[in-house]
Short mmCIF file of C-alpha atoms in Angstrom, two decimals:
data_model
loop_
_atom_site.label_atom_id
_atom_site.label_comp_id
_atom_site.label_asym_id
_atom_site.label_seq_id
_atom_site.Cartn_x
_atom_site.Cartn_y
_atom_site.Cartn_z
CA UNK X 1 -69.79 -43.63 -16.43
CA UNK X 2 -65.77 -43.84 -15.73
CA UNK X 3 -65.48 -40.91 -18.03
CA UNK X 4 -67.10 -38.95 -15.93
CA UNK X 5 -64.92 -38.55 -13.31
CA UNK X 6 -61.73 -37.57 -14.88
CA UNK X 7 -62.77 -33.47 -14.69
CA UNK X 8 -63.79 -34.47 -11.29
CA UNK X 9 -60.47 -35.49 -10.11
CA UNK X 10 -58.56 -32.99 -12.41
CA UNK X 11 -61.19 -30.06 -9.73
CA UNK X 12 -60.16 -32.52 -6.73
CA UNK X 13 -56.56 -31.62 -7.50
CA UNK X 14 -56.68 -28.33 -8.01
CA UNK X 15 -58.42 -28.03 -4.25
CA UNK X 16 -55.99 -30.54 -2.47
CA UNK X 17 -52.86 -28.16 -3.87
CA UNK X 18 -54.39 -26.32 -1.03
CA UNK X 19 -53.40 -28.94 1.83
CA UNK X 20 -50.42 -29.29 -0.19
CA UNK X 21 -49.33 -25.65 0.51
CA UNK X 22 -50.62 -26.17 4.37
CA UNK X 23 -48.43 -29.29 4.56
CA UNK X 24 -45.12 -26.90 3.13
CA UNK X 25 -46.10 -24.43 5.97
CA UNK X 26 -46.37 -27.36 8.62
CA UNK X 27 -42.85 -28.94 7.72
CA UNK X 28 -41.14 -25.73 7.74
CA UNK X 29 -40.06 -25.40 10.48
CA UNK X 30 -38.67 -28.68 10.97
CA UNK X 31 -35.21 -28.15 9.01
CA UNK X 32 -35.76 -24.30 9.65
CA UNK X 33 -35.14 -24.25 13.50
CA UNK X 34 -32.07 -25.53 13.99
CA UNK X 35 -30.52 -23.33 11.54
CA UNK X 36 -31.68 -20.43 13.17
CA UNK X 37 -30.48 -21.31 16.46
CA UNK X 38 -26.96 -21.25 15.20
CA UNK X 39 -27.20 -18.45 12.84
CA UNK X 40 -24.37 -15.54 12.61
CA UNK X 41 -26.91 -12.41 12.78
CA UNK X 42 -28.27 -11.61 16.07
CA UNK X 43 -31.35 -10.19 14.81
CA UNK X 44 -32.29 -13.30 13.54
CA UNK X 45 -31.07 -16.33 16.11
CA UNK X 46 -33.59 -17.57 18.01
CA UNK X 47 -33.19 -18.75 21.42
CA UNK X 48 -35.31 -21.65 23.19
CA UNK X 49 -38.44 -19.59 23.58
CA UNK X 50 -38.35 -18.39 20.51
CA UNK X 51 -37.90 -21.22 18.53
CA UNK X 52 -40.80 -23.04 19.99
CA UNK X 53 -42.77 -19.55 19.09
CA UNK X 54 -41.74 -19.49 15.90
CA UNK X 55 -43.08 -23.55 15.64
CA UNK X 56 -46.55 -22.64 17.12
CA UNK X 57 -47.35 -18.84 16.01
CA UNK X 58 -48.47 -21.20 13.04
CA UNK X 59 -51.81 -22.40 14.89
CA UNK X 60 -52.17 -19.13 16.46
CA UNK X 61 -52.90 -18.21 12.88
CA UNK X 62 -54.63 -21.09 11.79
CA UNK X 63 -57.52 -20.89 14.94
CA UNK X 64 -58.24 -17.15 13.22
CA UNK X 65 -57.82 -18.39 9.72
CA UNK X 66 -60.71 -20.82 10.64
CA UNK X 67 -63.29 -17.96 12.18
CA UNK X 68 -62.35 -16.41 9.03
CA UNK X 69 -63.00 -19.33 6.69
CA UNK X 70 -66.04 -20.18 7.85
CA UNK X 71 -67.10 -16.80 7.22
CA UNK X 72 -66.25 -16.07 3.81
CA UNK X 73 -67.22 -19.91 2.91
CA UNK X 74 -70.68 -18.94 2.95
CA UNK X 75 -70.32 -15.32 1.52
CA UNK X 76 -67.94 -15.52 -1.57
CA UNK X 77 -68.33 -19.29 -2.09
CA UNK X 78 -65.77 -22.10 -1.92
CA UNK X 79 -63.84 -21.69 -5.11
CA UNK X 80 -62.94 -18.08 -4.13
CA UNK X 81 -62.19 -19.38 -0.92
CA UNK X 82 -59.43 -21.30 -1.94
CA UNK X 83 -58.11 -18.91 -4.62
CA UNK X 84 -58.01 -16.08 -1.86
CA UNK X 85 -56.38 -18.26 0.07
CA UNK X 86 -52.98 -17.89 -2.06
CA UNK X 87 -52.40 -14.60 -0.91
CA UNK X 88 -51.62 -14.71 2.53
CA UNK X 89 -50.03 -17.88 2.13
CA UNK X 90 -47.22 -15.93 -0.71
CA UNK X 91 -46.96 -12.79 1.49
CA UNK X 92 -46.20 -14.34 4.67
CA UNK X 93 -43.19 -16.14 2.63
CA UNK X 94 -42.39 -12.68 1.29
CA UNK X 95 -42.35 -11.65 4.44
CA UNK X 96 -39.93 -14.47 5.42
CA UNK X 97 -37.56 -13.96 2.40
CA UNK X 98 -37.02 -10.68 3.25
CA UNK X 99 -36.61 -10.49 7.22
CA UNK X 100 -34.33 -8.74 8.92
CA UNK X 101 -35.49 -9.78 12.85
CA UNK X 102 -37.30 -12.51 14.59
CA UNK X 103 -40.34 -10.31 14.65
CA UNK X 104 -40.36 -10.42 10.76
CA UNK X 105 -40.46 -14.16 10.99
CA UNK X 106 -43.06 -14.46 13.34
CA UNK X 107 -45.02 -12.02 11.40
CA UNK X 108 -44.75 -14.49 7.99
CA UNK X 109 -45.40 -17.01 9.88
CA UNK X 110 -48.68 -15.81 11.07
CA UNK X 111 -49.79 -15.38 7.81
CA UNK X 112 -48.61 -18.72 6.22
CA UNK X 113 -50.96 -19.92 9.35
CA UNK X 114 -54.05 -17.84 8.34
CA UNK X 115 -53.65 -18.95 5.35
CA UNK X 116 -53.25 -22.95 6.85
CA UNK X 117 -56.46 -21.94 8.71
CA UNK X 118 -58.38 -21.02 5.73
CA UNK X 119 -57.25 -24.17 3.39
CA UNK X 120 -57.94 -26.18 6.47
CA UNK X 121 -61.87 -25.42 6.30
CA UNK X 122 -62.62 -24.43 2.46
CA UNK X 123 -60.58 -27.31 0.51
CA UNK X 124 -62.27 -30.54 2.23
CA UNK X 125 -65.74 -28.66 1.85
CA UNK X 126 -64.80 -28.12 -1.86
CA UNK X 127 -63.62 -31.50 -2.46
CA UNK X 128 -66.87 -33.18 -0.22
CA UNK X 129 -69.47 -31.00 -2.53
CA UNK X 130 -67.92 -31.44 -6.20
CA UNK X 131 -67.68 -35.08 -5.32
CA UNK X 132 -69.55 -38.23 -6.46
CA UNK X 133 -70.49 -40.30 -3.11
CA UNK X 134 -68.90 -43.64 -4.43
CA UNK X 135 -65.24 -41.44 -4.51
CA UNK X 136 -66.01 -38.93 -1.87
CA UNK X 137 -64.07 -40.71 0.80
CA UNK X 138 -61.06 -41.21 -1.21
CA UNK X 139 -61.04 -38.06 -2.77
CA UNK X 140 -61.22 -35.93 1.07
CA UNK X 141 -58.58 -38.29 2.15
CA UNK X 142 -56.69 -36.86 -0.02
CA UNK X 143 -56.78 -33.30 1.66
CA UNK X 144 -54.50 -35.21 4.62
CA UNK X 145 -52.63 -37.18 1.81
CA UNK X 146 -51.32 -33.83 0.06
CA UNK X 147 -50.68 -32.51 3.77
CA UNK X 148 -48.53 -35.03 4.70
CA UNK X 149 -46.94 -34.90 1.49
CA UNK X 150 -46.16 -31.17 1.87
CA UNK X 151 -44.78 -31.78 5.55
CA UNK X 152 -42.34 -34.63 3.98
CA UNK X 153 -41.11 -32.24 1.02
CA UNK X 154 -40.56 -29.33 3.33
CA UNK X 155 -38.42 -32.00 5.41
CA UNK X 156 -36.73 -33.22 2.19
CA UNK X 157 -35.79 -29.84 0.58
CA UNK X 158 -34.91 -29.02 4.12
CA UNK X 159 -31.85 -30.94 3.59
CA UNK X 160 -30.20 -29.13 0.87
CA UNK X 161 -32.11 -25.59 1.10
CA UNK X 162 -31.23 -22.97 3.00
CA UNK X 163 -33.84 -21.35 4.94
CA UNK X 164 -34.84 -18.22 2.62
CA UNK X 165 -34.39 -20.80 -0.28
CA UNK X 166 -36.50 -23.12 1.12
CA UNK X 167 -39.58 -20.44 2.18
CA UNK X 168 -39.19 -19.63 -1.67
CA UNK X 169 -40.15 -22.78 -2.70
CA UNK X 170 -42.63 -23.52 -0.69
CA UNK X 171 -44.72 -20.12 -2.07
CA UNK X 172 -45.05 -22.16 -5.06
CA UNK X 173 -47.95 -24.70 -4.49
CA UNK X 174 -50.15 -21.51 -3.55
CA UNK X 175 -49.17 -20.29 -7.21
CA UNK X 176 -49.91 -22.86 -9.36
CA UNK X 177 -53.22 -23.57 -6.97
CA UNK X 178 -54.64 -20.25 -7.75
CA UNK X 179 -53.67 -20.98 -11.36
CA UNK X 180 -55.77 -24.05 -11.76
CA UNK X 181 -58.53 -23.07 -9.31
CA UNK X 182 -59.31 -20.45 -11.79
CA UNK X 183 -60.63 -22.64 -14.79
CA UNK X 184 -62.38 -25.03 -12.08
CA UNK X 185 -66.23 -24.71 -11.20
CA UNK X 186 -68.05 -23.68 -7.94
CA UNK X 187 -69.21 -26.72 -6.22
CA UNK X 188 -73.11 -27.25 -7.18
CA UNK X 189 -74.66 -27.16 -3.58
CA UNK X 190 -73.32 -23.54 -3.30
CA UNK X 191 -74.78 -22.51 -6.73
CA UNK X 192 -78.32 -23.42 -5.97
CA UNK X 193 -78.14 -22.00 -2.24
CA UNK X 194 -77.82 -19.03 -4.10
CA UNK X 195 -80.68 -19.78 -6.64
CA UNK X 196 -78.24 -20.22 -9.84
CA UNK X 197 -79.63 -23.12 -11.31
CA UNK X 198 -78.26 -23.00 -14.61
CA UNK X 199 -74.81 -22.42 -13.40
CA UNK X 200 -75.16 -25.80 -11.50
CA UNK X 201 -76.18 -27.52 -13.92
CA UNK X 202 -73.13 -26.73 -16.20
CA UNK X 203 -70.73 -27.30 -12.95
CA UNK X 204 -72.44 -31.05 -12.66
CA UNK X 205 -72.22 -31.13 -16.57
CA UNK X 206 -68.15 -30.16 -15.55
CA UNK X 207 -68.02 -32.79 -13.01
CA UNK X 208 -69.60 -35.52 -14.04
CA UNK X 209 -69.41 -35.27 -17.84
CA UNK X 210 -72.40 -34.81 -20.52
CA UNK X 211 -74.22 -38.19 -20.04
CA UNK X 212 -74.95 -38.29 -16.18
CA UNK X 213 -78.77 -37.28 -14.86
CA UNK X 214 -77.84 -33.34 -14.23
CA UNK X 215 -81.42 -32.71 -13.92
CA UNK X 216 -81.71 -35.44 -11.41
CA UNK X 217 -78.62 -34.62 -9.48
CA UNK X 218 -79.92 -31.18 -9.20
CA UNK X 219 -83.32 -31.59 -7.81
CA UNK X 220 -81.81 -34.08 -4.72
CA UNK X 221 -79.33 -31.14 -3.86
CA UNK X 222 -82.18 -28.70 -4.61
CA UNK X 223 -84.62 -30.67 -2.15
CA UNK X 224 -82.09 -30.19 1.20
CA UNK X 225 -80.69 -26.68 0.06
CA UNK X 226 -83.24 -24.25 2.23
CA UNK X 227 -82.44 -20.82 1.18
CA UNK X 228 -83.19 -18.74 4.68
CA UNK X 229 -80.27 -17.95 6.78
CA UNK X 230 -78.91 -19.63 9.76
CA UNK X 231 -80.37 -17.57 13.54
CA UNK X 232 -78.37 -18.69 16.37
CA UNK X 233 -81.98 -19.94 17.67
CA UNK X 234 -81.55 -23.14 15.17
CA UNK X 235 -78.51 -24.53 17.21
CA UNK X 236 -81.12 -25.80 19.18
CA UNK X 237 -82.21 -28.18 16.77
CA UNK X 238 -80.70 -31.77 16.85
CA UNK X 239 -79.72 -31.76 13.36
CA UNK X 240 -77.53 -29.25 13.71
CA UNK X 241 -76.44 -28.92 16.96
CA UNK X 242 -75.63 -33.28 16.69
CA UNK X 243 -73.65 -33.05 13.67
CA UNK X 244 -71.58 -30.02 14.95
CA UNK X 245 -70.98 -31.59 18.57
CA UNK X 246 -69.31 -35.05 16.70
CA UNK X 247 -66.95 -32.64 14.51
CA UNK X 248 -65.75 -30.58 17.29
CA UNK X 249 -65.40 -33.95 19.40
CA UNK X 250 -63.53 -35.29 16.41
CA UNK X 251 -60.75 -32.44 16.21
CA UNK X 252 -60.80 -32.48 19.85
CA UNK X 253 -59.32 -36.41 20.06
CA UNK X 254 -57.75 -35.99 16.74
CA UNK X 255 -55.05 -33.31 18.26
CA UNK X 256 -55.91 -35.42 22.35
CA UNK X 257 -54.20 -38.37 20.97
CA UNK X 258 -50.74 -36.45 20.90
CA UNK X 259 -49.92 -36.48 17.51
CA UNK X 260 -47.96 -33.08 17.41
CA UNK X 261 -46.44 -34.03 21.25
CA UNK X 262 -44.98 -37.10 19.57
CA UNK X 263 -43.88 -35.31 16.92
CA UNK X 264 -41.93 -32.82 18.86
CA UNK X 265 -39.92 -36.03 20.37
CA UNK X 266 -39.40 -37.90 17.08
CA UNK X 267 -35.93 -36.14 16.75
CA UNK X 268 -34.81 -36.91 20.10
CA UNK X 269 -35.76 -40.01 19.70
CA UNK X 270 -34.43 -41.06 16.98
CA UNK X 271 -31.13 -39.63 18.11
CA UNK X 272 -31.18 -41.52 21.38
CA UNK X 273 -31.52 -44.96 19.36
CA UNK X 274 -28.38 -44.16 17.85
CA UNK X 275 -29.41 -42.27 14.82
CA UNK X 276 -26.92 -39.94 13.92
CA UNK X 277 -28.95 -37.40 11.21
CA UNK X 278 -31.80 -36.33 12.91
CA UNK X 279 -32.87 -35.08 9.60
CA UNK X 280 -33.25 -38.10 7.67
CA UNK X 281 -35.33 -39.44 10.73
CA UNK X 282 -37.66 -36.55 10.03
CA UNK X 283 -37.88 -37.92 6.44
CA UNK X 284 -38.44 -41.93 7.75
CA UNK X 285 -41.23 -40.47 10.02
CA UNK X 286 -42.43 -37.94 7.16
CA UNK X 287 -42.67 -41.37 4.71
CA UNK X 288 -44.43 -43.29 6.98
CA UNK X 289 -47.31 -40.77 7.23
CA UNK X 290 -47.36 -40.72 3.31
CA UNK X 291 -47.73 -44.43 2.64
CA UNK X 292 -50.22 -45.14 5.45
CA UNK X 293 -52.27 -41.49 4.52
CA UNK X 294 -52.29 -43.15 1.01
CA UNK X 295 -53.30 -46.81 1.99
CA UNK X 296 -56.12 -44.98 3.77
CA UNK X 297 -57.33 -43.14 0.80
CA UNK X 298 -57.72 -46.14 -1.29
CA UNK X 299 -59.15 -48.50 1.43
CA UNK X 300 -61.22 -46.12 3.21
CA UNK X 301 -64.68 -46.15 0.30
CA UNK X 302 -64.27 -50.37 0.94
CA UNK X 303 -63.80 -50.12 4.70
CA UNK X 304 -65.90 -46.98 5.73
CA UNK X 305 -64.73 -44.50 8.03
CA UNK X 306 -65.96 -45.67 11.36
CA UNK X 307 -63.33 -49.35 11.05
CA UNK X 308 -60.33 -47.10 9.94
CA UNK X 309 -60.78 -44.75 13.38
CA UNK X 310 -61.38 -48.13 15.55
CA UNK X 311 -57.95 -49.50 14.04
CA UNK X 312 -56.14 -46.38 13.86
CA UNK X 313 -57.61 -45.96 17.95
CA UNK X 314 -56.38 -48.99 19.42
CA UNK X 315 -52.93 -48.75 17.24
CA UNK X 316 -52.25 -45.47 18.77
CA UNK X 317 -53.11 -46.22 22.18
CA UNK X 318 -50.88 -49.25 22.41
CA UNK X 319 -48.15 -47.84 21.01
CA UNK X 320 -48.65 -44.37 23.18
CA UNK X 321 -48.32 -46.74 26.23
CA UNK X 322 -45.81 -48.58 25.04
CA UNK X 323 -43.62 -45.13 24.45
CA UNK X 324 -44.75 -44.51 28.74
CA UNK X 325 -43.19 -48.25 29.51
CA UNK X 326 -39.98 -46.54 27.50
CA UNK X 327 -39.82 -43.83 29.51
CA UNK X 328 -40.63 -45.43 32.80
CA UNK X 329 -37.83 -48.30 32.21
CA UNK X 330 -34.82 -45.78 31.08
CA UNK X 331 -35.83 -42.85 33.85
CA UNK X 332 -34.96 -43.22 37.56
CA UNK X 333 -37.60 -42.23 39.40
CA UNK X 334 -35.84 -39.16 40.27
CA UNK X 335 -35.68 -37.35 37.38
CA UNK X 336 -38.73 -37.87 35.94
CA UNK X 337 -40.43 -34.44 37.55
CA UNK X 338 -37.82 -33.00 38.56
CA UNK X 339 -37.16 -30.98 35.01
CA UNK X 340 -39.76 -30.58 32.36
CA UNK X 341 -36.94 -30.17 29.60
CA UNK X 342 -37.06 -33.29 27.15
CA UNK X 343 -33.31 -33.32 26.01
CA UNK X 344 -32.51 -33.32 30.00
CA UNK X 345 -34.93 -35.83 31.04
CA UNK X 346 -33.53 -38.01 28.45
CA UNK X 347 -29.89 -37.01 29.05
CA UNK X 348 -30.01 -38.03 32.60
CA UNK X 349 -31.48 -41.49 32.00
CA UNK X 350 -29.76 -44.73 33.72
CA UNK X 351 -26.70 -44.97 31.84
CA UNK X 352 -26.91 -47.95 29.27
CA UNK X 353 -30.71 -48.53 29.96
CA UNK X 354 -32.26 -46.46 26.78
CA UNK X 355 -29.54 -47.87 24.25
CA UNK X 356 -30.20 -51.45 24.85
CA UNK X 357 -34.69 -50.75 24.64
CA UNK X 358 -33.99 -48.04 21.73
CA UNK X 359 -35.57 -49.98 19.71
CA UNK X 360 -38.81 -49.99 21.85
CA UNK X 361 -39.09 -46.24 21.62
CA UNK X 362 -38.50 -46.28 17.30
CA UNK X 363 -41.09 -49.00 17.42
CA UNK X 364 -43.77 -47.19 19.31
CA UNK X 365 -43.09 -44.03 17.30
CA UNK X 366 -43.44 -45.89 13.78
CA UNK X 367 -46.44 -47.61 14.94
CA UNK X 368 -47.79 -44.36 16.24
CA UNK X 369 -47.28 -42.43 13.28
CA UNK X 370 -48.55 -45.04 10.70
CA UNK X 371 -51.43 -45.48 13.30
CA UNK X 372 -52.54 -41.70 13.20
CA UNK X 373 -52.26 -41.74 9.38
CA UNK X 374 -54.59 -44.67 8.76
CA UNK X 375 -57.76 -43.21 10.49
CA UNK X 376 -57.91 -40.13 13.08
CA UNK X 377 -55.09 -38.05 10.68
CA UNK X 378 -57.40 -38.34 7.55
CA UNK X 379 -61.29 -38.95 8.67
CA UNK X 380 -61.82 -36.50 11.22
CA UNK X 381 -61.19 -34.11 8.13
CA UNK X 382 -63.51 -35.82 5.62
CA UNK X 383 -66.23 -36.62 8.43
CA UNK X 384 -66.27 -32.87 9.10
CA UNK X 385 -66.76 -32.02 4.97
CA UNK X 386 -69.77 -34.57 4.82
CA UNK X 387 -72.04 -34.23 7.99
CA UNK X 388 -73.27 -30.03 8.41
CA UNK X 389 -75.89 -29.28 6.82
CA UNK X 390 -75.59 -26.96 3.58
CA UNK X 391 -76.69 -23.54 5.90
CA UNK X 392 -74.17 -24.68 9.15
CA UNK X 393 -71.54 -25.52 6.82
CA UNK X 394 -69.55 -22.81 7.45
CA UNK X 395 -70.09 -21.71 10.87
CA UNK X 396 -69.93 -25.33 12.28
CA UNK X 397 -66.84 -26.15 10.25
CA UNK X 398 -65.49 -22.74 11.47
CA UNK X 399 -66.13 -23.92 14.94
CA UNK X 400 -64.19 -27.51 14.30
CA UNK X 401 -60.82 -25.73 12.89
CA UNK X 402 -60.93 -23.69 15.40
CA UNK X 403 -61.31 -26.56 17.78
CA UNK X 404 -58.24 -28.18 16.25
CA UNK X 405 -56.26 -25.45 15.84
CA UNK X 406 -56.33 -24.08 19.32
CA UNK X 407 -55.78 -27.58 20.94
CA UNK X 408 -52.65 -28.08 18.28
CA UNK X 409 -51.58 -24.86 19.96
CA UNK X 410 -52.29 -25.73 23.92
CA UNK X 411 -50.30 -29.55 22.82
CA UNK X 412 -47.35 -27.83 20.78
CA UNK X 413 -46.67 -25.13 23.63
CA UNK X 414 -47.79 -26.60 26.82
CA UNK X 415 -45.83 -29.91 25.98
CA UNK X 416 -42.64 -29.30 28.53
CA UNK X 417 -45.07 -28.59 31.31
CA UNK X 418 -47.18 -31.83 30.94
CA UNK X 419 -44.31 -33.66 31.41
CA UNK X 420 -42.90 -31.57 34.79
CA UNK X 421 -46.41 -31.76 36.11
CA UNK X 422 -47.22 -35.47 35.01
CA UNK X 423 -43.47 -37.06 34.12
CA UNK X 424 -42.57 -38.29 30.78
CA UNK X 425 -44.28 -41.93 31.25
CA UNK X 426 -47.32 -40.46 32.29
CA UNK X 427 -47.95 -38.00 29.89
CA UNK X 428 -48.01 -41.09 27.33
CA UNK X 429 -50.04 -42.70 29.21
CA UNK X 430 -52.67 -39.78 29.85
CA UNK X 431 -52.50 -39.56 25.67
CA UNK X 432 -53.30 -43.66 25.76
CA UNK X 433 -56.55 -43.23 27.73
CA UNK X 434 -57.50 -40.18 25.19
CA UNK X 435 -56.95 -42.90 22.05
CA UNK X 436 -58.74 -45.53 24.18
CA UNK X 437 -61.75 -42.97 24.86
CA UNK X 438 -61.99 -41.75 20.85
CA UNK X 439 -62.41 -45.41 20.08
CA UNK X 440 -65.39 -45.21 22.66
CA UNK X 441 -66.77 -41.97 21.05
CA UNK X 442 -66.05 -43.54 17.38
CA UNK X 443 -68.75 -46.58 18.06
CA UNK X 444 -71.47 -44.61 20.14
CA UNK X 445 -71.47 -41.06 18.42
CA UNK X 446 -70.27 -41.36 14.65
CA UNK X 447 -72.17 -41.86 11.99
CA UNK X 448 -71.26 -44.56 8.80
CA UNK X 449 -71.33 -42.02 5.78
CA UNK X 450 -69.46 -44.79 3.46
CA UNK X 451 -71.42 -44.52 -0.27
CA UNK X 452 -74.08 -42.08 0.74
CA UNK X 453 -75.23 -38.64 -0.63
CA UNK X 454 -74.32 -35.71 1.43
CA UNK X 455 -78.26 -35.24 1.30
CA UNK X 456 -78.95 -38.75 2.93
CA UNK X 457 -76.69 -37.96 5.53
CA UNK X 458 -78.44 -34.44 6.36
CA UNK X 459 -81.73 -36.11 6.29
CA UNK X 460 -79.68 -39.26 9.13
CA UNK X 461 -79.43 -35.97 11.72
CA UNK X 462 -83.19 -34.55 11.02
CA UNK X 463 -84.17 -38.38 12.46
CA UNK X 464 -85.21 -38.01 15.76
#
């Protein structure tokens, strides 16, 4: 039976250049900012505000890419999906190759994010559906794999590229995704939702080769596939209105635990503990999310999903309050409300104090960032692909990127003022209690879907 899965990973890969193309967007503007703060033409400099615009207009885009996903999931199917997908993503870096103001760049960057949005939803349900369950979980961590991936190359070809350069390469993995999307098959589940048995049978002939139990396969999908739409009076039932409460809760503490807020420091950081090239810090931190994304993916069919978001929990909430302890030894009291700005905060620090604890602070952030990577950056994602049923698929997964997106946004943005209102230490710590509470959630609300069918797991929520 190995043989069969070699089409099936050869579909998987064609999906995750999706993510891949999401993860180019995400790094972007990493390397990207700080060239346009200091560029010649005043059309195109961005100043403080702007910068940290043209970092978040991203999510803006994303929250409506995922309305919009979860729409046209349902409608035109999951394969089209993704190969629609490669248009907004190539115009918004047209867009960016060719601007002549900041308004231009905004503008491609709000439709690099749609784009984002819409990979975000369609290429884990993709993945999830054309899977087999004993290679499901490695095969959705993936999606996060070729994510973090793309956020490490952007950082990488950062280095050398300048920025139209740069926005030129990264409008390839949308390219050669819509290339290879276009020989793959629709997943199976969608072709017998909309009665095309025969057609599912030669996509499971696609996926799983010529000598697997089609026939079989077919009649467990075609046993949970009910045909009749989805009226807003069927939220009230528990197995759909469960299901869809744990993914939104999921994106809520994935994006809670401060991933992006830590993120936004990393530079900083890194510079404060005496590293001289921001920019090859960015790669460190980039690398770190690639091995432990990957270490996840192969562990996480052995493991199950629920252990990898208890370790990945407790990992990021000591090492969240461990970056507070940082900030509460180096600041004097003082300054630690008196201005929300991060480079001034750390600037006025007690002379001497952060140099000799550096270390702590480089620590906390590896730990953080191989933390995240190992559970809530990757399962949240997969755990959202496996548990709607077939008819909520696209409206509840619609309702989880939005969910993510939108709370990406309020983190990315809102950042400066958490730490005026709360101080630097404090912030951390409020971030702590959020990774202590998703370990809660994780053992009292989320399901074990380790080796099962995505048709045992709808029938798990139907239980009373």
């Amino acid at each position: 039976v190995r043989v069969q899965n070699k089409k099936l990973y050869l579909a998987a890969f064609a999906a995750v250049l999706g993510p891949l193309s999401f993860g180019f967007v995400l790094g972007y503007s990493s390397p990207v900012i700080p060239e346009l703060r200091k560029i010649d033409d005043p059309k195109l400099r961005l100043d403080g505000s702007q910068a940290s615009w043209f970092g978040s207009v991203v999510t803006l885009g994303a929250a409506a890419g995922g309305i919009l996903g979860g729409y046209i999931v349902d409608k035109v199917g999951r394969k089209l999906s993704l190969m629609l997908c490669s248009v907004p993503y190539v115009f918004g870096y047209i867009v960016i190759i060719s601007a002549q103001n900041v308004w231009m760049l905004y503008f491609g960057r709000l439709s690099t994010g749609l784009a984002t949005g819409i990979t975000s939803l369609v290429a884990p349900v993709y993945i999830s559906e054309v899977s087999h369950p004993k290679v499901r979980g490695m095969l959705g961590s993936c999606v996060q794999l070729m994510v973090v991936t793309g956020i490490l190359g952007a950082y990488v070809a950062g280095i050398t590229l300048k920025w139209r350069w740069l926005a030129v390469l990264c409008s390839f993995p949308p390219c050669i995704m819509l290339l290879f999307m276009s020989f793959m098959p629709e997943t199976p589940r969608f072709l017998l939702n909309q009665s095309k048995r025969s057609e599912a049978i030669a996509a499971l002939c696609f996926l799983r080769g010529p000598h697997a139990d089609h026939a079989w396969e077919c009649g467990q999908i075609e046993a949970s596939v009910q045909e009749e739409g989805l009226n807003l009076s069927e939220f009230k039932n528990p197995s759909i209105y469960r299901p869809l409460l744990i993914g939104v809760a999921l994106m809520f503490f994935q994006q809670a635990t401060g991933i992006n807020a830590v993120m936004f420091y990393a530079e900083t950081i890194f510079e404060d503990a005496n590293f001289k090239d921001s920019r090859m810090a960015s790669v460190v931190v980039g690398s770190i999310q690639v091995c432990f994304t990957a270490l996840a993916a192969i562990i996480i069919d052995k493991t199950g999903r629920k252990v990898l978001l208890y370790v990945s929990g407790v990992i990021m909430a000591l090492s969240t309050a461990l970056f507070g302890l940082y900030f509460k030894i180096i600041l004097p009291d003082g300054n630690n409300s008196s201005n929300p700005d991060v480079w001034f905060t750390l600037n006025s620090a007690s002379p001497g104090a952060e140099s000799s604890i550096s270390w702590l602070a480089v620590v906390s952030l590896g730990l953080f960032v191989a933390g995240f990577a190992l559970g809530w950056g990757p399962v949240p994602w997969l755990v959202i692909s496996e548990i709607f049923p077939l008819k909520a698929k696209g409206i509840s997964s619609g309702a989880c990127v939005l969910t993510n997106w939108i709370m990406a946004f309020l983190i990315t943005k809102e950042f400066n003022d958490f730490i005026g209102f709360l101080t630097s230490y404090g912030t951390f710590w409020l971030f702590s209690a959020f990774c202590c509470l998703s370990v809660i959630f994780t053992a009292f609300y989320v399901p074990e879907t380790k080796g099962q069918t995505l048709e045992q797991i709808e029938t798990y929520f139907r239980r009373p």
